[in-house]
Tab-separated table of C-alpha atoms in Angstrom:
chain	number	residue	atom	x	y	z
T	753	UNK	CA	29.236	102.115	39.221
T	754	UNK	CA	31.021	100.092	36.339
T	755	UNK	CA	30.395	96.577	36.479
T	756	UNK	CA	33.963	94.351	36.179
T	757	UNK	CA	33.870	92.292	33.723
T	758	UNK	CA	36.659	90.025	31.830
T	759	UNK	CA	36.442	87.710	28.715
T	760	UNK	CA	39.693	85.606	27.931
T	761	UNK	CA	40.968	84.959	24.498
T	762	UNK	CA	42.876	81.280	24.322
T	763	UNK	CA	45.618	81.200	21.794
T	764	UNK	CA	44.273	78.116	21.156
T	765	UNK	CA	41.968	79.913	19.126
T	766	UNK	CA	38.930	80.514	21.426
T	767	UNK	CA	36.882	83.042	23.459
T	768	UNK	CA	35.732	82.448	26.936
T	769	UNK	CA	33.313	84.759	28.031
T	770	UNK	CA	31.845	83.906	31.423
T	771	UNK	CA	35.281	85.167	33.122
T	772	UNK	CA	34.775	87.594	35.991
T	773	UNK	CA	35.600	88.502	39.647
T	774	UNK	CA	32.824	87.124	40.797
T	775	UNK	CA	34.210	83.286	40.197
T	776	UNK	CA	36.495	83.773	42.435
T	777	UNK	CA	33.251	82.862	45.092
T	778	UNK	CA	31.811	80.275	43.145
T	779	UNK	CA	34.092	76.987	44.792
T	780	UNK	CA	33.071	75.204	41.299
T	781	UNK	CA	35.325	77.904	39.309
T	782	UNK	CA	37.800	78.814	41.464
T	783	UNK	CA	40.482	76.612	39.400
T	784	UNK	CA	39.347	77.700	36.246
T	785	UNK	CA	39.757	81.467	37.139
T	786	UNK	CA	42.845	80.717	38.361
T	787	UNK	CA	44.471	79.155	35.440
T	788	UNK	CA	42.801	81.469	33.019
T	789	UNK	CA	44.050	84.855	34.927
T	790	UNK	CA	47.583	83.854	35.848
T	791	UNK	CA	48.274	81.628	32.366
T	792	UNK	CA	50.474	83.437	29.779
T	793	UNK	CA	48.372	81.428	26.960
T	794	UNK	CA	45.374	83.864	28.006
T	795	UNK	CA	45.009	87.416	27.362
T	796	UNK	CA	42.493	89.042	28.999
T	797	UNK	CA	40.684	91.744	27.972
T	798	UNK	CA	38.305	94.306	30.534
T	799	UNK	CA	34.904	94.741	29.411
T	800	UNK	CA	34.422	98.861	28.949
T	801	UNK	CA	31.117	99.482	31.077
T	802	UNK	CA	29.115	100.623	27.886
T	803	UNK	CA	27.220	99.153	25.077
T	804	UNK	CA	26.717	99.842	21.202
T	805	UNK	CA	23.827	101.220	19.873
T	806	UNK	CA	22.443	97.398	19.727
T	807	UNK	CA	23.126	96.771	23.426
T	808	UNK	CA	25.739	94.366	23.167
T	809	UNK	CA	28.804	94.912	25.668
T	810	UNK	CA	32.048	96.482	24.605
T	811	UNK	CA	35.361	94.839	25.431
T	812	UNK	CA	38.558	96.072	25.055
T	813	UNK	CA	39.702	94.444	21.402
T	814	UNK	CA	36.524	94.962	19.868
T	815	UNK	CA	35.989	96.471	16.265
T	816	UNK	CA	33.257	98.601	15.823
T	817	UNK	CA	31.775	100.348	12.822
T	818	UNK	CA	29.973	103.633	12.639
T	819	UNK	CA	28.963	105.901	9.773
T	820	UNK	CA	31.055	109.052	10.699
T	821	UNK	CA	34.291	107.207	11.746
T	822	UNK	CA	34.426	103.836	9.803
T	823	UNK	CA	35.964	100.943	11.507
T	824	UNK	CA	37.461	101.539	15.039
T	825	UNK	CA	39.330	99.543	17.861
T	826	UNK	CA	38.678	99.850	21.385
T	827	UNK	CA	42.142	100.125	23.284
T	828	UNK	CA	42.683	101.326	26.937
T	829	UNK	CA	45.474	103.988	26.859
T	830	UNK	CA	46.108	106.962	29.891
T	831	UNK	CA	43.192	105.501	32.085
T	832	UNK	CA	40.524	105.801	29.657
T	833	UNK	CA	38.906	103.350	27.107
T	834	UNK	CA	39.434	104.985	23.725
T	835	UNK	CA	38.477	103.895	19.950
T	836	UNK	CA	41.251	104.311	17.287
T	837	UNK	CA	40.588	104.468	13.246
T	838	UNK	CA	42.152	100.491	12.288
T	839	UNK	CA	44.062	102.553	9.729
T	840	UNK	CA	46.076	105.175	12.665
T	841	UNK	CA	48.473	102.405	12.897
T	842	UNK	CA	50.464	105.187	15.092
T	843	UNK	CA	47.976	105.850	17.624
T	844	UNK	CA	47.917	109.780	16.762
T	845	UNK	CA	44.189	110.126	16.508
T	846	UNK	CA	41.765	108.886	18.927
T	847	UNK	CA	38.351	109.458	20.586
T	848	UNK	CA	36.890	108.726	23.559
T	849	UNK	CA	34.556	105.779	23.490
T	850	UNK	CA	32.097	107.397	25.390
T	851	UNK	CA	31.497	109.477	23.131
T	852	UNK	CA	30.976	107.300	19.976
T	853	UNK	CA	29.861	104.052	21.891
T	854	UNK	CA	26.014	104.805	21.006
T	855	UNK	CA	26.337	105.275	17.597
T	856	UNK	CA	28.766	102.372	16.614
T	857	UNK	CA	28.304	98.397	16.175
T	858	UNK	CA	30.320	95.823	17.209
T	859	UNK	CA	31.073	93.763	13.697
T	860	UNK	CA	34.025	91.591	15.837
T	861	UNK	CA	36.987	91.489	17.496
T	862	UNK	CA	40.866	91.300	17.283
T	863	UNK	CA	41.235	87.511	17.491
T	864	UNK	CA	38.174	86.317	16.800
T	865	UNK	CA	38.235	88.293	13.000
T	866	UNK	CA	41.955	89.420	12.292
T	867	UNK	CA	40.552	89.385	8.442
T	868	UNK	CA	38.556	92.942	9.410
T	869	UNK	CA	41.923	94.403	10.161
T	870	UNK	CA	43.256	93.526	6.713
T	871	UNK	CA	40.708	94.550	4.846
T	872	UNK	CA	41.502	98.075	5.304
């Protein structure tokens, strides 16, 4: 079973990383999961169930880099967690995550390091 797991992205400009269903029972967080999951100032992004190859947990928004398929974002499309080339900016060629997860590094993510995008 998939553990559920969120991280929030402020457009204030940062990452908050302890977000998950399981606040919701802590009496201490309650408010703070509430204003972070129904506030239009944070998008939340679902954390994929697998890891790279250096064990660190993939999240939707991530870019990783492999040696066969060079930089890659992880986007949820059709009810499956997929990673597209950064440079398919028409989403017409993409993989399954599962299937690259193991062999690919996170380097960053969408908000966090918009500058990896534009370096392609």
């Amino acid at each position: 079973m998939r553990e559920i797991k969120f991280r929030a992205w402020d457009s204030k400009g940062w990452m908050r990383t302890d977000f998950s269903p399981s606040m919701i029972y802590d009496v201490l967080n309650i408010t703070a999961f509430d204003l972070i999951w129904n506030s239009p100032d944070f998008v939340k992004m679902q954390y994929t169930g697998l890891k790279d190859r250096n064990g660190k947990e993939i999240y939707e928004g991530d870019i990783l880099r492999d040696d066969e398929t060079g930089l890659n974002l992880v986007v949820w499309d059709n009810g499956a967690y997929w990673i597209r080339p950064v440079y398919d900016v028409v989403d017409t060629y993409m993989e399954y995550l599962s299937d690259y997860n193991e062999v690919c590094e996170i380097i960053g993510n969408i908000y966090e390091n918009p500058e990896l995008l534009s370096d392609v």
